[in-house]
Amino acid sequence: MIITEEAKLRILCEAVSSVEEGEEIGTQLLKELTESKNGIGLAANQIGINKRVCVINVKEPLVLINPRIVEHSEEQFMFPEGCLSFPGKHVRTGRHVSVVVETDNHEGKLSFSAESENINDAFECACVQHEIDHLDGITMFDRSVIAQPHRAPAKIGRNERVTITDGKETKELKWKKAQPLVESGDWEMATV
Ligand SMILES: [Zn+2]
């Protein structure tokens, strides 16, 4: 049974105390994922277990026990996502182009990157970020990108209202306030 109540998905998951406990949860998750038919990832709190275990199955089934993102690119890519907890809903999210993940059940670090010819790499990279977010009570809607960044037009009136985005958050304000943010490079002009 996959949880679809948002309030339950907002609960922060706790670390598992052993790899064995994590593996048991991982087995249940992979079973649910297989039964879902169209799912490529699942987090323990989506089946009512508030523990830090998730699975992804894009290129191969991967159980992640107490996963941590230890490095990520600043650069983001946009990705159309769905979620087994929100059937029929889709959002365009902003995700890091690459992430490095540490877990308790894999030796060394796991690297995921969307910079490849293979679309499955992008799926896997977005999926691992989506599932780890679940463990922090974050859903894909929190990562939604509604604006498409583009270059600032050559000339804008100081009091003209513009919309800017940093890839996660979008705000509308007067150009004289927005200009320093856009010039800092952290924000870009947006069309909504
Ligand atoms: Zn999900």
Coordinates of C-alpha atoms and ligand atoms in Angstrom, one line a residue:
M1 CA 0.0 0.0 0.0
I2 CA 1.5 3.3 -1.1
I3 CA 0.8 6.3 1.1
T4 CA -0.8 9.2 -0.7
E5 CA -1.6 11.5 2.2
E6 CA 0.7 14.5 2.0
A7 CA 0.8 15.0 5.8
K8 CA 2.4 11.5 6.3
L9 CA 4.9 12.2 3.6
R10 CA 6.1 15.3 5.5
I11 CA 7.4 13.3 8.4
L12 CA 11.2 13.3 8.7
C13 CA 12.6 9.8 8.5
E14 CA 15.0 8.4 11.1
A15 CA 18.3 6.6 10.3
V16 CA 18.1 2.8 10.6
S17 CA 20.4 1.4 13.3
S18 CA 21.8 -1.5 11.2
V19 CA 22.3 -2.5 7.6
E20 CA 20.2 -5.6 8.3
E21 CA 17.2 -3.5 9.3
G22 CA 17.8 -1.4 6.2
E23 CA 18.0 -4.4 3.9
E24 CA 14.7 -5.8 5.2
I25 CA 13.0 -2.5 4.4
G26 CA 14.8 -2.4 1.0
T27 CA 13.4 -5.8 0.1
Q28 CA 9.8 -4.7 1.0
L29 CA 10.4 -1.5 -1.1
L30 CA 11.6 -3.4 -4.1
K31 CA 8.6 -5.7 -3.9
E32 CA 6.2 -2.7 -3.8
L33 CA 8.1 -1.0 -6.6
T34 CA 7.8 -4.1 -8.8
E35 CA 4.1 -4.3 -8.1
S36 CA 3.6 -0.6 -9.0
K37 CA 4.7 -1.5 -12.6
N38 CA 5.6 2.1 -13.6
G39 CA 7.6 3.2 -10.6
I40 CA 11.4 3.7 -10.7
G41 CA 11.9 4.7 -7.1
L42 CA 10.3 4.4 -3.7
A43 CA 11.2 5.7 -0.2
A44 CA 10.3 3.9 3.0
N45 CA 7.9 6.6 4.3
Q46 CA 5.8 6.0 1.1
I47 CA 4.9 2.6 2.6
G48 CA 4.5 3.9 6.1
I49 CA 8.0 3.1 7.5
N50 CA 9.6 6.4 8.6
K51 CA 13.2 5.2 8.2
R52 CA 16.0 6.4 6.0
V53 CA 15.9 3.7 3.3
C54 CA 14.9 4.1 -0.4
V55 CA 15.3 2.2 -3.6
I56 CA 15.7 3.2 -7.2
N57 CA 15.4 0.9 -10.2
V58 CA 16.4 2.6 -13.4
K59 CA 19.3 0.6 -14.7
E60 CA 19.5 -1.9 -11.9
P61 CA 17.8 -2.2 -8.5
L62 CA 19.7 -0.2 -5.9
V63 CA 18.9 -0.1 -2.2
L64 CA 20.2 2.9 -0.4
I65 CA 20.5 2.7 3.4
N66 CA 20.9 5.9 5.3
P67 CA 21.8 7.8 2.1
R68 CA 23.5 11.2 2.2
I69 CA 24.2 13.6 -0.6
V70 CA 27.7 14.6 0.1
E71 CA 28.5 16.6 -3.0
H72 CA 26.4 18.1 -5.7
S73 CA 26.8 20.4 -8.7
E74 CA 25.5 24.0 -8.5
E75 CA 24.2 23.6 -12.0
Q76 CA 20.7 22.2 -12.3
F77 CA 18.6 20.6 -15.0
M78 CA 14.9 20.5 -15.5
F79 CA 13.1 17.2 -15.4
P80 CA 9.5 16.1 -15.8
E81 CA 8.7 14.0 -12.7
G82 CA 5.9 11.9 -11.3
C83 CA 5.5 10.2 -8.0
L84 CA 3.8 7.0 -6.9
S85 CA 2.3 8.9 -4.0
F86 CA 0.7 11.5 -6.3
P87 CA -0.8 9.3 -9.1
G88 CA -1.4 11.2 -12.3
K89 CA 0.4 14.3 -11.2
H90 CA 3.5 15.6 -13.0
V91 CA 5.8 18.5 -12.3
R92 CA 8.8 20.0 -13.9
T93 CA 11.5 20.0 -11.2
G94 CA 15.0 21.5 -11.0
R95 CA 17.6 18.9 -10.0
H96 CA 21.4 19.0 -9.5
V97 CA 23.1 17.9 -12.7
S98 CA 25.3 15.6 -10.6
V99 CA 25.3 14.3 -7.1
V100 CA 27.6 12.1 -5.0
V101 CA 25.9 9.8 -2.5
E102 CA 27.2 7.9 0.5
T103 CA 25.2 5.1 2.1
D104 CA 25.8 2.5 4.9
N105 CA 25.5 -0.4 2.5
H106 CA 27.7 0.5 -0.4
E107 CA 31.5 0.8 -0.2
G108 CA 32.8 4.2 -1.3
K109 CA 30.7 6.8 -3.0
L110 CA 28.0 6.5 -5.6
S111 CA 28.0 9.1 -8.4
F112 CA 25.0 10.1 -10.4
S113 CA 25.1 12.5 -13.3
A114 CA 22.7 13.7 -15.9
E115 CA 25.5 14.7 -18.3
S116 CA 25.4 11.8 -20.7
E117 CA 23.9 10.7 -23.9
N118 CA 22.0 8.0 -22.0
I119 CA 18.6 9.3 -20.8
N120 CA 18.6 6.6 -18.1
D121 CA 21.5 8.5 -16.4
A122 CA 19.3 11.6 -16.1
F123 CA 16.4 9.5 -14.9
E124 CA 18.6 7.9 -12.3
C125 CA 20.1 11.2 -11.2
A126 CA 16.7 12.8 -10.8
C127 CA 15.3 9.7 -9.1
V128 CA 18.0 9.5 -6.4
Q129 CA 17.4 13.1 -5.5
H130 CA 13.6 12.6 -5.5
E131 CA 13.9 9.6 -3.2
I132 CA 16.4 11.2 -0.7
D133 CA 14.1 14.2 -0.6
H134 CA 11.2 11.9 0.5
L135 CA 13.3 10.8 3.5
D136 CA 13.5 14.5 4.4
G137 CA 9.8 15.0 4.1
I138 CA 10.3 16.9 0.8
T139 CA 8.0 16.2 -2.2
M140 CA 8.6 16.9 -5.9
F141 CA 6.2 19.9 -5.7
D142 CA 8.8 21.6 -3.4
R143 CA 11.3 21.3 -6.3
S144 CA 8.9 22.5 -9.0
V145 CA 10.3 25.0 -11.5
I146 CA 7.5 27.0 -13.1
A147 CA 9.8 29.5 -14.9
Q148 CA 12.1 29.1 -17.8
P149 CA 15.2 31.1 -17.3
H150 CA 16.6 33.2 -20.1
R151 CA 18.8 36.2 -20.6
A152 CA 17.8 39.6 -19.3
P153 CA 16.6 42.0 -22.1
A154 CA 18.9 44.8 -23.0
K155 CA 17.0 47.6 -21.5
I156 CA 14.4 47.6 -18.6
G157 CA 12.8 50.6 -16.8
R158 CA 14.0 50.9 -13.2
N159 CA 10.4 50.6 -11.9
E160 CA 9.4 47.9 -14.4
R161 CA 8.3 44.7 -12.6
V162 CA 10.2 41.6 -13.6
T163 CA 10.1 38.0 -12.6
I164 CA 13.3 36.3 -11.6
T165 CA 14.1 32.7 -10.6
D166 CA 17.0 30.9 -8.9
G167 CA 15.8 27.6 -10.2
K168 CA 13.8 26.8 -7.1
E169 CA 12.1 30.0 -6.0
T170 CA 10.5 32.6 -8.3
K171 CA 9.8 36.2 -7.3
E172 CA 8.4 39.3 -8.9
L173 CA 9.9 42.7 -8.1
K174 CA 10.9 46.0 -9.5
W175 CA 14.0 45.9 -11.8
K176 CA 16.0 48.2 -9.5
K177 CA 15.7 45.6 -6.8
A178 CA 16.0 42.6 -9.2
Q179 CA 19.1 43.9 -11.1
P180 CA 21.7 43.3 -8.3
L181 CA 20.4 39.8 -7.9
V182 CA 20.5 39.0 -11.6
E183 CA 24.0 40.5 -11.8
S184 CA 25.1 38.4 -8.9
G185 CA 24.5 35.3 -11.1
D186 CA 22.4 33.5 -8.6
W187 CA 19.1 34.7 -10.2
E188 CA 18.0 34.8 -13.7
M189 CA 15.2 36.6 -15.6
A190 CA 12.2 34.3 -16.0
T191 CA 9.2 33.9 -18.3
V192 CA 6.3 32.4 -16.5
Ligands
ZN1 ZN 8.0 10.1 -5.0

